[in-house]
mmCIF file with all atom_site columns, C-alpha atoms and ligand atoms in Angstrom:
data_model
loop_
_atom_site.group_PDB
_atom_site.id
_atom_site.type_symbol
_atom_site.label_atom_id
_atom_site.label_alt_id
_atom_site.label_comp_id
_atom_site.label_asym_id
_atom_site.label_entity_id
_atom_site.label_seq_id
_atom_site.pdbx_PDB_ins_code
_atom_site.Cartn_x
_atom_site.Cartn_y
_atom_site.Cartn_z
_atom_site.occupancy
_atom_site.B_iso_or_equiv
_atom_site.pdbx_formal_charge
_atom_site.auth_seq_id
_atom_site.auth_comp_id
_atom_site.auth_asym_id
_atom_site.auth_atom_id
_atom_site.pdbx_PDB_model_num
ATOM   1   C  CA  . MET X 1 1   ? -1.918  -23.043 -23.430 1.00 0.00 ? 28  MET X CA  1
ATOM   2   C  CA  . THR X 1 2   ? -2.394  -19.975 -21.231 1.00 0.00 ? 29  THR X CA  1
ATOM   3   C  CA  . THR X 1 3   ? -2.908  -16.811 -23.302 1.00 0.00 ? 30  THR X CA  1
ATOM   4   C  CA  . PRO X 1 4   ? -1.669  -13.415 -22.007 1.00 0.00 ? 31  PRO X CA  1
ATOM   5   C  CA  . ALA X 1 5   ? -5.301  -12.576 -21.183 1.00 0.00 ? 32  ALA X CA  1
ATOM   6   C  CA  . GLN X 1 6   ? -5.580  -15.696 -18.991 1.00 0.00 ? 33  GLN X CA  1
ATOM   7   C  CA  . ALA X 1 7   ? -2.221  -15.303 -17.205 1.00 0.00 ? 34  ALA X CA  1
ATOM   8   C  CA  . ARG X 1 8   ? -2.545  -14.827 -13.430 1.00 0.00 ? 35  ARG X CA  1
ATOM   9   C  CA  . TYR X 1 9   ? -0.487  -13.387 -10.612 1.00 0.00 ? 36  TYR X CA  1
ATOM   10  C  CA  . SER X 1 10  ? 1.249   -15.963 -8.406  1.00 0.00 ? 37  SER X CA  1
ATOM   11  C  CA  . THR X 1 11  ? -0.477  -17.010 -5.159  1.00 0.00 ? 38  THR X CA  1
ATOM   12  C  CA  . ILE X 1 12  ? 2.170   -15.197 -3.061  1.00 0.00 ? 39  ILE X CA  1
ATOM   13  C  CA  . ALA X 1 13  ? 1.707   -11.987 -5.107  1.00 0.00 ? 40  ALA X CA  1
ATOM   14  C  CA  . ILE X 1 14  ? -2.091  -12.237 -4.640  1.00 0.00 ? 41  ILE X CA  1
ATOM   15  C  CA  . LEU X 1 15  ? -1.684  -12.801 -0.888  1.00 0.00 ? 42  LEU X CA  1
ATOM   16  C  CA  . LEU X 1 16  ? 0.681   -9.821  -0.565  1.00 0.00 ? 43  LEU X CA  1
ATOM   17  C  CA  . HIS X 1 17  ? -1.608  -7.593  -2.673  1.00 0.00 ? 44  HIS X CA  1
ATOM   18  C  CA  . TRP X 1 18  ? -4.718  -8.151  -0.536  1.00 0.00 ? 45  TRP X CA  1
ATOM   19  C  CA  . THR X 1 19  ? -2.825  -8.104  2.784   1.00 0.00 ? 46  THR X CA  1
ATOM   20  C  CA  . LEU X 1 20  ? -1.245  -4.755  1.842   1.00 0.00 ? 47  LEU X CA  1
ATOM   21  C  CA  . ALA X 1 21  ? -4.627  -3.425  0.639   1.00 0.00 ? 48  ALA X CA  1
ATOM   22  C  CA  . VAL X 1 22  ? -6.212  -4.176  4.050   1.00 0.00 ? 49  VAL X CA  1
ATOM   23  C  CA  . LEU X 1 23  ? -3.256  -2.808  6.069   1.00 0.00 ? 50  LEU X CA  1
ATOM   24  C  CA  . ILE X 1 24  ? -3.087  0.426   4.054   1.00 0.00 ? 51  ILE X CA  1
ATOM   25  C  CA  . THR X 1 25  ? -6.837  1.001   4.347   1.00 0.00 ? 52  THR X CA  1
ATOM   26  C  CA  . ILE X 1 26  ? -6.618  0.576   8.136   1.00 0.00 ? 53  ILE X CA  1
ATOM   27  C  CA  . ASN X 1 27  ? -3.642  2.957   8.332   1.00 0.00 ? 54  ASN X CA  1
ATOM   28  C  CA  . LEU X 1 28  ? -5.298  5.624   6.186   1.00 0.00 ? 55  LEU X CA  1
ATOM   29  C  CA  . LEU X 1 29  ? -8.410  5.467   8.391   1.00 0.00 ? 56  LEU X CA  1
ATOM   30  C  CA  . ILE X 1 30  ? -6.408  5.690   11.656  1.00 0.00 ? 57  ILE X CA  1
ATOM   31  C  CA  . GLY X 1 31  ? -4.168  8.409   10.201  1.00 0.00 ? 58  GLY X CA  1
ATOM   32  C  CA  . PHE X 1 32  ? -6.941  10.669  8.946   1.00 0.00 ? 59  PHE X CA  1
ATOM   33  C  CA  . PHE X 1 33  ? -9.217  10.235  11.986  1.00 0.00 ? 60  PHE X CA  1
ATOM   34  C  CA  . HIS X 1 34  ? -6.698  10.110  14.862  1.00 0.00 ? 61  HIS X CA  1
ATOM   35  C  CA  . GLU X 1 35  ? -7.104  13.780  15.729  1.00 0.00 ? 62  GLU X CA  1
ATOM   36  C  CA  . ASN X 1 36  ? -10.802 13.344  16.553  1.00 0.00 ? 63  ASN X CA  1
ATOM   37  C  CA  . MET X 1 37  ? -10.312 10.494  19.053  1.00 0.00 ? 64  MET X CA  1
ATOM   38  C  CA  . ALA X 1 38  ? -10.170 10.372  22.845  1.00 0.00 ? 65  ALA X CA  1
ATOM   39  C  CA  . ASP X 1 39  ? -6.565  10.474  24.134  1.00 0.00 ? 66  ASP X CA  1
ATOM   40  C  CA  . GLU X 1 40  ? -6.378  6.815   25.192  1.00 0.00 ? 67  GLU X CA  1
ATOM   41  C  CA  . THR X 1 41  ? -7.952  5.490   21.995  1.00 0.00 ? 68  THR X CA  1
ATOM   42  C  CA  . ARG X 1 42  ? -5.651  7.689   19.935  1.00 0.00 ? 69  ARG X CA  1
ATOM   43  C  CA  . ALA X 1 43  ? -2.531  6.539   21.801  1.00 0.00 ? 70  ALA X CA  1
ATOM   44  C  CA  . PHE X 1 44  ? -3.519  2.883   21.316  1.00 0.00 ? 71  PHE X CA  1
ATOM   45  C  CA  . LEU X 1 45  ? -4.510  3.194   17.659  1.00 0.00 ? 72  LEU X CA  1
ATOM   46  C  CA  . MET X 1 46  ? -1.481  5.307   16.710  1.00 0.00 ? 73  MET X CA  1
ATOM   47  C  CA  . GLY X 1 47  ? 0.717   2.598   18.271  1.00 0.00 ? 74  GLY X CA  1
ATOM   48  C  CA  . GLN X 1 48  ? -1.015  0.124   15.900  1.00 0.00 ? 75  GLN X CA  1
ATOM   49  C  CA  . HIS X 1 49  ? -0.584  2.651   13.038  1.00 0.00 ? 76  HIS X CA  1
ATOM   50  C  CA  . PHE X 1 50  ? 3.208   2.667   13.558  1.00 0.00 ? 77  PHE X CA  1
ATOM   51  C  CA  . ALA X 1 51  ? 3.396   -1.143  13.765  1.00 0.00 ? 78  ALA X CA  1
ATOM   52  C  CA  . ILE X 1 52  ? 1.116   -1.653  10.746  1.00 0.00 ? 79  ILE X CA  1
ATOM   53  C  CA  . GLY X 1 53  ? 3.112   0.935   8.760   1.00 0.00 ? 80  GLY X CA  1
ATOM   54  C  CA  . LEU X 1 54  ? 6.437   -0.766  9.428   1.00 0.00 ? 81  LEU X CA  1
ATOM   55  C  CA  . THR X 1 55  ? 4.819   -4.122  8.558   1.00 0.00 ? 82  THR X CA  1
ATOM   56  C  CA  . VAL X 1 56  ? 3.749   -2.526  5.249   1.00 0.00 ? 83  VAL X CA  1
ATOM   57  C  CA  . LEU X 1 57  ? 7.362   -1.467  4.639   1.00 0.00 ? 84  LEU X CA  1
ATOM   58  C  CA  . PHE X 1 58  ? 8.611   -5.008  5.311   1.00 0.00 ? 85  PHE X CA  1
ATOM   59  C  CA  . LEU X 1 59  ? 5.921   -6.658  3.124   1.00 0.00 ? 86  LEU X CA  1
ATOM   60  C  CA  . THR X 1 60  ? 6.610   -4.156  0.313   1.00 0.00 ? 87  THR X CA  1
ATOM   61  C  CA  . LEU X 1 61  ? 10.287  -5.129  0.308   1.00 0.00 ? 88  LEU X CA  1
ATOM   62  C  CA  . VAL X 1 62  ? 9.214   -8.804  0.195   1.00 0.00 ? 89  VAL X CA  1
ATOM   63  C  CA  . ARG X 1 63  ? 6.825   -7.944  -2.672  1.00 0.00 ? 90  ARG X CA  1
ATOM   64  C  CA  . ILE X 1 64  ? 9.574   -6.202  -4.648  1.00 0.00 ? 91  ILE X CA  1
ATOM   65  C  CA  . VAL X 1 65  ? 11.989  -9.126  -4.219  1.00 0.00 ? 92  VAL X CA  1
ATOM   66  C  CA  . TRP X 1 66  ? 9.191   -11.576 -5.148  1.00 0.00 ? 93  TRP X CA  1
ATOM   67  C  CA  . ARG X 1 67  ? 8.362   -9.523  -8.238  1.00 0.00 ? 94  ARG X CA  1
ATOM   68  C  CA  . LEU X 1 68  ? 11.994  -9.574  -9.349  1.00 0.00 ? 95  LEU X CA  1
ATOM   69  C  CA  . ILE X 1 69  ? 12.088  -13.373 -9.045  1.00 0.00 ? 96  ILE X CA  1
ATOM   70  C  CA  . HIS X 1 70  ? 8.548   -13.951 -10.407 1.00 0.00 ? 97  HIS X CA  1
ATOM   71  C  CA  . PRO X 1 71  ? 7.780   -11.353 -13.117 1.00 0.00 ? 98  PRO X CA  1
ATOM   72  C  CA  . VAL X 1 72  ? 4.162   -10.179 -13.265 1.00 0.00 ? 99  VAL X CA  1
ATOM   73  C  CA  . PRO X 1 73  ? 1.933   -11.697 -15.973 1.00 0.00 ? 100 PRO X CA  1
ATOM   74  C  CA  . PRO X 1 74  ? 2.044   -9.885  -19.341 1.00 0.00 ? 101 PRO X CA  1
ATOM   75  C  CA  . ALA X 1 75  ? -0.438  -7.072  -19.997 1.00 0.00 ? 102 ALA X CA  1
ATOM   76  C  CA  . ASN X 1 76  ? -3.632  -8.042  -21.805 1.00 0.00 ? 103 ASN X CA  1
ATOM   77  C  CA  . PRO X 1 77  ? -2.924  -7.175  -25.489 1.00 0.00 ? 104 PRO X CA  1
ATOM   78  C  CA  . ALA X 1 78  ? -6.615  -6.296  -25.955 1.00 0.00 ? 105 ALA X CA  1
ATOM   79  C  CA  . HIS X 1 79  ? -6.181  -3.237  -23.696 1.00 0.00 ? 106 HIS X CA  1
ATOM   80  C  CA  . PRO X 1 80  ? -5.422  0.048   -25.490 1.00 0.00 ? 107 PRO X CA  1
ATOM   81  C  CA  . GLY X 1 81  ? -1.918  1.497   -25.077 1.00 0.00 ? 108 GLY X CA  1
ATOM   82  C  CA  . TRP X 1 82  ? -3.060  4.445   -22.920 1.00 0.00 ? 109 TRP X CA  1
ATOM   83  C  CA  . GLU X 1 83  ? -4.731  2.067   -20.447 1.00 0.00 ? 110 GLU X CA  1
ATOM   84  C  CA  . ARG X 1 84  ? -1.619  -0.063  -20.141 1.00 0.00 ? 111 ARG X CA  1
ATOM   85  C  CA  . ALA X 1 85  ? 0.570   3.043   -19.682 1.00 0.00 ? 112 ALA X CA  1
ATOM   86  C  CA  . LEU X 1 86  ? -1.796  4.468   -17.037 1.00 0.00 ? 113 LEU X CA  1
ATOM   87  C  CA  . ALA X 1 87  ? -1.914  1.158   -15.139 1.00 0.00 ? 114 ALA X CA  1
ATOM   88  C  CA  . LYS X 1 88  ? 1.894   0.950   -15.216 1.00 0.00 ? 115 LYS X CA  1
ATOM   89  C  CA  . ALA X 1 89  ? 2.247   4.527   -13.911 1.00 0.00 ? 116 ALA X CA  1
ATOM   90  C  CA  . VAL X 1 90  ? -0.288  3.891   -11.101 1.00 0.00 ? 117 VAL X CA  1
ATOM   91  C  CA  . HIS X 1 91  ? 1.488   0.673   -10.078 1.00 0.00 ? 118 HIS X CA  1
ATOM   92  C  CA  . PHE X 1 92  ? 4.870   2.442   -10.054 1.00 0.00 ? 119 PHE X CA  1
ATOM   93  C  CA  . LEU X 1 93  ? 3.475   5.288   -7.910  1.00 0.00 ? 120 LEU X CA  1
ATOM   94  C  CA  . PHE X 1 94  ? 1.976   2.714   -5.511  1.00 0.00 ? 121 PHE X CA  1
ATOM   95  C  CA  . TYR X 1 95  ? 5.424   1.216   -4.934  1.00 0.00 ? 122 TYR X CA  1
ATOM   96  C  CA  . ALA X 1 96  ? 6.888   4.708   -4.409  1.00 0.00 ? 123 ALA X CA  1
ATOM   97  C  CA  . LEU X 1 97  ? 4.219   5.498   -1.774  1.00 0.00 ? 124 LEU X CA  1
ATOM   98  C  CA  . LEU X 1 98  ? 4.421   2.054   -0.172  1.00 0.00 ? 125 LEU X CA  1
ATOM   99  C  CA  . LEU X 1 99  ? 8.101   2.763   0.520   1.00 0.00 ? 126 LEU X CA  1
ATOM   100 C  CA  . ALA X 1 100 ? 7.879   6.527   1.194   1.00 0.00 ? 127 ALA X CA  1
ATOM   101 C  CA  . MET X 1 101 ? 4.902   6.583   3.595   1.00 0.00 ? 128 MET X CA  1
ATOM   102 C  CA  . PRO X 1 102 ? 6.309   4.218   6.260   1.00 0.00 ? 129 PRO X CA  1
ATOM   103 C  CA  . ILE X 1 103 ? 9.769   5.830   6.009   1.00 0.00 ? 130 ILE X CA  1
ATOM   104 C  CA  . LEU X 1 104 ? 8.243   9.327   6.396   1.00 0.00 ? 131 LEU X CA  1
ATOM   105 C  CA  . GLY X 1 105 ? 6.204   8.094   9.389   1.00 0.00 ? 132 GLY X CA  1
ATOM   106 C  CA  . TRP X 1 106 ? 9.334   6.565   10.904  1.00 0.00 ? 133 TRP X CA  1
ATOM   107 C  CA  . LEU X 1 107 ? 11.132  9.893   10.363  1.00 0.00 ? 134 LEU X CA  1
ATOM   108 C  CA  . ILE X 1 108 ? 8.267   11.806  12.073  1.00 0.00 ? 135 ILE X CA  1
ATOM   109 C  CA  . VAL X 1 109 ? 8.646   9.632   15.178  1.00 0.00 ? 136 VAL X CA  1
ATOM   110 C  CA  . SER X 1 110 ? 12.462  9.756   15.001  1.00 0.00 ? 137 SER X CA  1
ATOM   111 C  CA  . THR X 1 111 ? 12.699  13.555  14.700  1.00 0.00 ? 138 THR X CA  1
ATOM   112 C  CA  . GLY X 1 112 ? 10.013  13.946  17.392  1.00 0.00 ? 139 GLY X CA  1
ATOM   113 C  CA  . ARG X 1 113 ? 10.190  11.998  20.638  1.00 0.00 ? 140 ARG X CA  1
ATOM   114 C  CA  . GLY X 1 114 ? 12.561  9.443   19.160  1.00 0.00 ? 141 GLY X CA  1
ATOM   115 C  CA  . ASN X 1 115 ? 11.065  6.520   21.141  1.00 0.00 ? 142 ASN X CA  1
ATOM   116 C  CA  . PRO X 1 116 ? 11.512  2.946   19.898  1.00 0.00 ? 143 PRO X CA  1
ATOM   117 C  CA  . ILE X 1 117 ? 8.427   1.591   18.066  1.00 0.00 ? 144 ILE X CA  1
ATOM   118 C  CA  . SER X 1 118 ? 6.690   -1.485  19.461  1.00 0.00 ? 145 SER X CA  1
ATOM   119 C  CA  . ILE X 1 119 ? 5.637   -3.995  16.791  1.00 0.00 ? 146 ILE X CA  1
ATOM   120 C  CA  . PHE X 1 120 ? 2.387   -5.373  18.273  1.00 0.00 ? 147 PHE X CA  1
ATOM   121 C  CA  . GLY X 1 121 ? 4.174   -5.910  21.621  1.00 0.00 ? 148 GLY X CA  1
ATOM   122 C  CA  . LEU X 1 122 ? 6.391   -8.597  20.049  1.00 0.00 ? 149 LEU X CA  1
ATOM   123 C  CA  . PHE X 1 123 ? 9.616   -6.619  19.606  1.00 0.00 ? 150 PHE X CA  1
ATOM   124 C  CA  . GLU X 1 124 ? 10.818  -3.059  19.206  1.00 0.00 ? 151 GLU X CA  1
ATOM   125 C  CA  . VAL X 1 125 ? 12.297  -1.165  16.268  1.00 0.00 ? 152 VAL X CA  1
ATOM   126 C  CA  . SER X 1 126 ? 14.624  1.738   17.131  1.00 0.00 ? 153 SER X CA  1
ATOM   127 C  CA  . ALA X 1 127 ? 14.072  5.266   15.948  1.00 0.00 ? 154 ALA X CA  1
ATOM   128 C  CA  . LEU X 1 128 ? 16.157  6.239   12.928  1.00 0.00 ? 155 LEU X CA  1
ATOM   129 C  CA  . PRO X 1 129 ? 19.526  7.853   13.733  1.00 0.00 ? 156 PRO X CA  1
ATOM   130 C  CA  . VAL X 1 130 ? 18.463  11.406  12.855  1.00 0.00 ? 157 VAL X CA  1
ATOM   131 C  CA  . ALA X 1 131 ? 18.607  14.619  14.886  1.00 0.00 ? 158 ALA X CA  1
ATOM   132 C  CA  . ARG X 1 132 ? 15.469  15.691  16.753  1.00 0.00 ? 159 ARG X CA  1
ATOM   133 C  CA  . ASP X 1 133 ? 14.456  18.852  15.021  1.00 0.00 ? 160 ASP X CA  1
ATOM   134 C  CA  . GLU X 1 134 ? 11.112  20.624  14.949  1.00 0.00 ? 161 GLU X CA  1
ATOM   135 C  CA  . ALA X 1 135 ? 11.405  22.110  11.441  1.00 0.00 ? 162 ALA X CA  1
ATOM   136 C  CA  . THR X 1 136 ? 12.245  18.794  9.717   1.00 0.00 ? 163 THR X CA  1
ATOM   137 C  CA  . HIS X 1 137 ? 9.678   17.024  11.941  1.00 0.00 ? 164 HIS X CA  1
ATOM   138 C  CA  . ASP X 1 138 ? 6.978   19.425  10.678  1.00 0.00 ? 165 ASP X CA  1
ATOM   139 C  CA  . LEU X 1 139 ? 8.138   18.980  7.075   1.00 0.00 ? 166 LEU X CA  1
ATOM   140 C  CA  . TYR X 1 140 ? 7.911   15.164  7.355   1.00 0.00 ? 167 TYR X CA  1
ATOM   141 C  CA  . GLU X 1 141 ? 4.416   15.540  8.844   1.00 0.00 ? 168 GLU X CA  1
ATOM   142 C  CA  . GLU X 1 142 ? 3.330   17.679  5.888   1.00 0.00 ? 169 GLU X CA  1
ATOM   143 C  CA  . LEU X 1 143 ? 4.789   15.214  3.379   1.00 0.00 ? 170 LEU X CA  1
ATOM   144 C  CA  . HIS X 1 144 ? 3.191   12.257  5.228   1.00 0.00 ? 171 HIS X CA  1
ATOM   145 C  CA  . GLU X 1 145 ? -0.217  13.962  5.031   1.00 0.00 ? 172 GLU X CA  1
ATOM   146 C  CA  . LEU X 1 146 ? 0.268   14.786  1.335   1.00 0.00 ? 173 LEU X CA  1
ATOM   147 C  CA  . GLY X 1 147 ? 1.273   11.150  0.715   1.00 0.00 ? 174 GLY X CA  1
ATOM   148 C  CA  . GLY X 1 148 ? -1.914  10.023  2.503   1.00 0.00 ? 175 GLY X CA  1
ATOM   149 C  CA  . TRP X 1 149 ? -4.050  12.045  0.068   1.00 0.00 ? 176 TRP X CA  1
ATOM   150 C  CA  . ALA X 1 150 ? -1.997  10.815  -2.902  1.00 0.00 ? 177 ALA X CA  1
ATOM   151 C  CA  . PHE X 1 151 ? -2.675  7.248   -1.673  1.00 0.00 ? 178 PHE X CA  1
ATOM   152 C  CA  . VAL X 1 152 ? -6.435  7.946   -1.555  1.00 0.00 ? 179 VAL X CA  1
ATOM   153 C  CA  . GLY X 1 153 ? -6.347  9.321   -5.131  1.00 0.00 ? 180 GLY X CA  1
ATOM   154 C  CA  . LEU X 1 154 ? -4.344  6.395   -6.473  1.00 0.00 ? 181 LEU X CA  1
ATOM   155 C  CA  . ILE X 1 155 ? -6.547  3.821   -4.738  1.00 0.00 ? 182 ILE X CA  1
ATOM   156 C  CA  . ALA X 1 156 ? -9.636  5.490   -6.269  1.00 0.00 ? 183 ALA X CA  1
ATOM   157 C  CA  . LEU X 1 157 ? -8.071  5.345   -9.751  1.00 0.00 ? 184 LEU X CA  1
ATOM   158 C  CA  . HIS X 1 158 ? -6.938  1.741   -9.237  1.00 0.00 ? 185 HIS X CA  1
ATOM   159 C  CA  . VAL X 1 159 ? -10.385 0.571   -8.043  1.00 0.00 ? 186 VAL X CA  1
ATOM   160 C  CA  . VAL X 1 160 ? -12.236 2.429   -10.838 1.00 0.00 ? 187 VAL X CA  1
ATOM   161 C  CA  . GLY X 1 161 ? -9.854  0.816   -13.388 1.00 0.00 ? 188 GLY X CA  1
ATOM   162 C  CA  . ALA X 1 162 ? -10.353 -2.692  -11.964 1.00 0.00 ? 189 ALA X CA  1
ATOM   163 C  CA  . LEU X 1 163 ? -14.154 -2.272  -11.867 1.00 0.00 ? 190 LEU X CA  1
ATOM   164 C  CA  . LYS X 1 164 ? -14.239 -0.841  -15.400 1.00 0.00 ? 191 LYS X CA  1
ATOM   165 C  CA  . HIS X 1 165 ? -12.504 -3.999  -16.684 1.00 0.00 ? 192 HIS X CA  1
ATOM   166 C  CA  . HIS X 1 166 ? -14.774 -6.237  -14.647 1.00 0.00 ? 193 HIS X CA  1
ATOM   167 C  CA  . VAL X 1 167 ? -18.140 -4.590  -15.220 1.00 0.00 ? 194 VAL X CA  1
ATOM   168 C  CA  . VAL X 1 168 ? -17.827 -2.715  -18.542 1.00 0.00 ? 195 VAL X CA  1
ATOM   169 C  CA  . ASP X 1 169 ? -15.183 -4.672  -20.530 1.00 0.00 ? 196 ASP X CA  1
ATOM   170 C  CA  . LYS X 1 170 ? -16.016 -7.954  -18.729 1.00 0.00 ? 197 LYS X CA  1
ATOM   171 C  CA  . ASP X 1 171 ? -12.414 -9.173  -19.085 1.00 0.00 ? 198 ASP X CA  1
ATOM   172 C  CA  . SER X 1 172 ? -10.053 -11.117 -16.800 1.00 0.00 ? 199 SER X CA  1
ATOM   173 C  CA  . THR X 1 173 ? -8.124  -8.165  -15.287 1.00 0.00 ? 200 THR X CA  1
ATOM   174 C  CA  . LEU X 1 174 ? -9.619  -8.423  -11.786 1.00 0.00 ? 201 LEU X CA  1
ATOM   175 C  CA  . GLY X 1 175 ? -9.675  -12.238 -11.984 1.00 0.00 ? 202 GLY X CA  1
ATOM   176 C  CA  . ARG X 1 176 ? -5.862  -12.275 -12.305 1.00 0.00 ? 203 ARG X CA  1
ATOM   177 C  CA  . MET X 1 177 ? -5.635  -10.871 -8.765  1.00 0.00 ? 204 MET X CA  1
ATOM   178 C  CA  . ILE X 1 178 ? -8.448  -12.960 -7.184  1.00 0.00 ? 205 ILE X CA  1
ATOM   179 C  CA  . PRO X 1 179 ? -7.418  -16.172 -5.389  1.00 0.00 ? 206 PRO X CA  1
ATOM   180 C  CA  . ILE X 1 180 ? -9.905  -18.341 -7.306  1.00 0.00 ? 207 ILE X CA  1
ATOM   181 C  CA  . ARG X 1 181 ? -8.792  -20.096 -10.456 1.00 0.00 ? 208 ARG X CA  1
ATOM   182 C  CA  . ASN X 1 182 ? -10.952 -19.816 -13.622 1.00 0.00 ? 209 ASN X CA  1
ATOM   183 C  CA  . TRP X 1 183 ? -12.886 -17.011 -11.965 1.00 0.00 ? 210 TRP X CA  1
ATOM   184 C  CA  . ARG X 1 184 ? -13.001 -15.188 -15.271 1.00 0.00 ? 211 ARG X CA  1
ATOM   185 C  CA  . GLU X 1 185 ? -10.591 -15.932 -18.088 1.00 0.00 ? 212 GLU X CA  1
ATOM   186 C  CA  . ARG X 1 186 ? -11.229 -13.614 -20.995 1.00 0.00 ? 213 ARG X CA  1
HETATM 187 C  C1  . HEM V 2 .   ? 1.256   2.372   4.943   1.00 0.00 ? 19  HEM V C1  1
HETATM 188 C  C2  . HEM V 2 .   ? 1.854   3.205   5.721   1.00 0.00 ? 19  HEM V C2  1
HETATM 189 C  C3  . HEM V 2 .   ? 1.233   4.460   6.263   1.00 0.00 ? 19  HEM V C3  1
HETATM 190 C  C4  . HEM V 2 .   ? 0.164   5.183   5.829   1.00 0.00 ? 19  HEM V C4  1
HETATM 191 C  C5  . HEM V 2 .   ? -0.735  4.902   4.626   1.00 0.00 ? 19  HEM V C5  1
HETATM 192 C  C6  . HEM V 2 .   ? 0.000   6.295   6.741   1.00 0.00 ? 19  HEM V C6  1
HETATM 193 C  C7  . HEM V 2 .   ? -0.976  7.265   6.639   1.00 0.00 ? 19  HEM V C7  1
HETATM 194 C  C8  . HEM V 2 .   ? -1.134  8.332   7.517   1.00 0.00 ? 19  HEM V C8  1
HETATM 195 C  C9  . HEM V 2 .   ? -2.098  9.379   7.375   1.00 0.00 ? 19  HEM V C9  1
HETATM 196 C  C10 . HEM V 2 .   ? -3.113  9.498   6.248   1.00 0.00 ? 19  HEM V C10 1
HETATM 197 C  C11 . HEM V 2 .   ? -1.946  10.238  8.412   1.00 0.00 ? 19  HEM V C11 1
HETATM 198 C  C12 . HEM V 2 .   ? -2.743  11.524  8.680   1.00 0.00 ? 19  HEM V C12 1
HETATM 199 C  C13 . HEM V 2 .   ? -1.953  12.700  8.161   1.00 0.00 ? 19  HEM V C13 1
HETATM 200 C  C14 . HEM V 2 .   ? -2.618  13.998  8.536   1.00 0.00 ? 19  HEM V C14 1
HETATM 201 O  O1  . HEM V 2 .   ? -3.807  14.173  8.221   1.00 0.00 ? 19  HEM V O1  1
HETATM 202 O  O2  . HEM V 2 .   ? -1.940  14.850  9.145   1.00 0.00 ? 19  HEM V O2  1
HETATM 203 C  C15 . HEM V 2 .   ? -0.881  9.722   9.247   1.00 0.00 ? 19  HEM V C15 1
HETATM 204 C  C16 . HEM V 2 .   ? -0.436  10.314  10.427  1.00 0.00 ? 19  HEM V C16 1
HETATM 205 C  C17 . HEM V 2 .   ? 0.674   9.878   11.124  1.00 0.00 ? 19  HEM V C17 1
HETATM 206 N  N1  . HEM V 2 .   ? 1.453   8.781   10.849  1.00 0.00 ? 19  HEM V N1  1
HETATM 207 FE FE1 . HEM V 2 .   ? 1.227   7.523   9.282   1.00 0.00 ? 19  HEM V FE1 1
HETATM 208 N  N2  . HEM V 2 .   ? 0.979   6.220   7.692   1.00 0.00 ? 19  HEM V N2  1
HETATM 209 C  C18 . HEM V 2 .   ? 1.762   5.121   7.445   1.00 0.00 ? 19  HEM V C18 1
HETATM 210 C  C19 . HEM V 2 .   ? 2.846   4.686   8.176   1.00 0.00 ? 19  HEM V C19 1
HETATM 211 C  C20 . HEM V 2 .   ? 3.347   5.291   9.311   1.00 0.00 ? 19  HEM V C20 1
HETATM 212 C  C21 . HEM V 2 .   ? 4.474   4.821   10.081  1.00 0.00 ? 19  HEM V C21 1
HETATM 213 C  C22 . HEM V 2 .   ? 5.300   3.578   9.779   1.00 0.00 ? 19  HEM V C22 1
HETATM 214 C  C23 . HEM V 2 .   ? 4.637   5.676   11.114  1.00 0.00 ? 19  HEM V C23 1
HETATM 215 C  C24 . HEM V 2 .   ? 5.642   5.671   12.220  1.00 0.00 ? 19  HEM V C24 1
HETATM 216 C  C25 . HEM V 2 .   ? 6.462   4.681   12.479  1.00 0.00 ? 19  HEM V C25 1
HETATM 217 C  C26 . HEM V 2 .   ? 3.611   6.706   10.984  1.00 0.00 ? 19  HEM V C26 1
HETATM 218 C  C27 . HEM V 2 .   ? 3.464   7.783   11.838  1.00 0.00 ? 19  HEM V C27 1
HETATM 219 C  C28 . HEM V 2 .   ? 2.473   8.719   11.769  1.00 0.00 ? 19  HEM V C28 1
HETATM 220 C  C29 . HEM V 2 .   ? 2.344   9.831   12.700  1.00 0.00 ? 19  HEM V C29 1
HETATM 221 C  C30 . HEM V 2 .   ? 3.244   10.155  13.889  1.00 0.00 ? 19  HEM V C30 1
HETATM 222 C  C31 . HEM V 2 .   ? 1.210   10.560  12.295  1.00 0.00 ? 19  HEM V C31 1
HETATM 223 C  C32 . HEM V 2 .   ? 0.631   11.814  12.938  1.00 0.00 ? 19  HEM V C32 1
HETATM 224 C  C33 . HEM V 2 .   ? 1.185   13.000  12.251  1.00 0.00 ? 19  HEM V C33 1
HETATM 225 C  C34 . HEM V 2 .   ? 0.468   14.258  12.709  1.00 0.00 ? 19  HEM V C34 1
HETATM 226 O  O3  . HEM V 2 .   ? -0.083  14.263  13.793  1.00 0.00 ? 19  HEM V O3  1
HETATM 227 O  O4  . HEM V 2 .   ? 0.469   15.224  11.921  1.00 0.00 ? 19  HEM V O4  1
HETATM 228 N  N3  . HEM V 2 .   ? 2.849   6.431   9.883   1.00 0.00 ? 19  HEM V N3  1
HETATM 229 N  N4  . HEM V 2 .   ? -0.395  8.576   8.666   1.00 0.00 ? 19  HEM V N4  1
#
């Protein structure tokens, strides 16, 4: 019988987790460094930033629906209460940012030039039906930047937590989210 410590995330949840991790890392890097790029490179990479961001929004909605249908494995009862509460809070804040960051980005574009957004040249997504307004545009930019830093902080906390379980506690926490069965089951 599988104990709570050995329970794993479903394959789809694992796939979505690592895909989102890669896409968010790329978007944070483009976002934070776009101001120091040559015009053409910036225009190209920011186009990818928009498309990746809206893909993140779509995959997050898929992830939430999947999570409702396939509940996550139970917490490891060996972990102290504060660790479980902290992990829960970090995961909740991740979902909040995963939804807020793409929507804020979409609002920046919509209150700015208001052009449709090309999704990797495959199709276009319209701007949101909001008024073009410099003050709200600037506010969304500020919030988007703040969200970017919050993402960096949360990712740092999340990675430190995962590595602490793997290296110090030597338990199965990281193994539950790795696509290899029996990788570590303690
Ligand atoms: C996972 C989703 C996203 C993440 C993590 C992310 C992250 C970032 C970061 C860190 C910045 C730099 C902020 C700064 O230093 O000023 C940025 C800039 C920007 N992002 Fe995003 N972004 C995401 C999605 C989007 C989407 C979907 C759009 C538009 C459809 C978008 C539009 C923009 C724009 C226009 C800027 C430039 C703002 C400025 O020049 O101040 N972002 N993004």
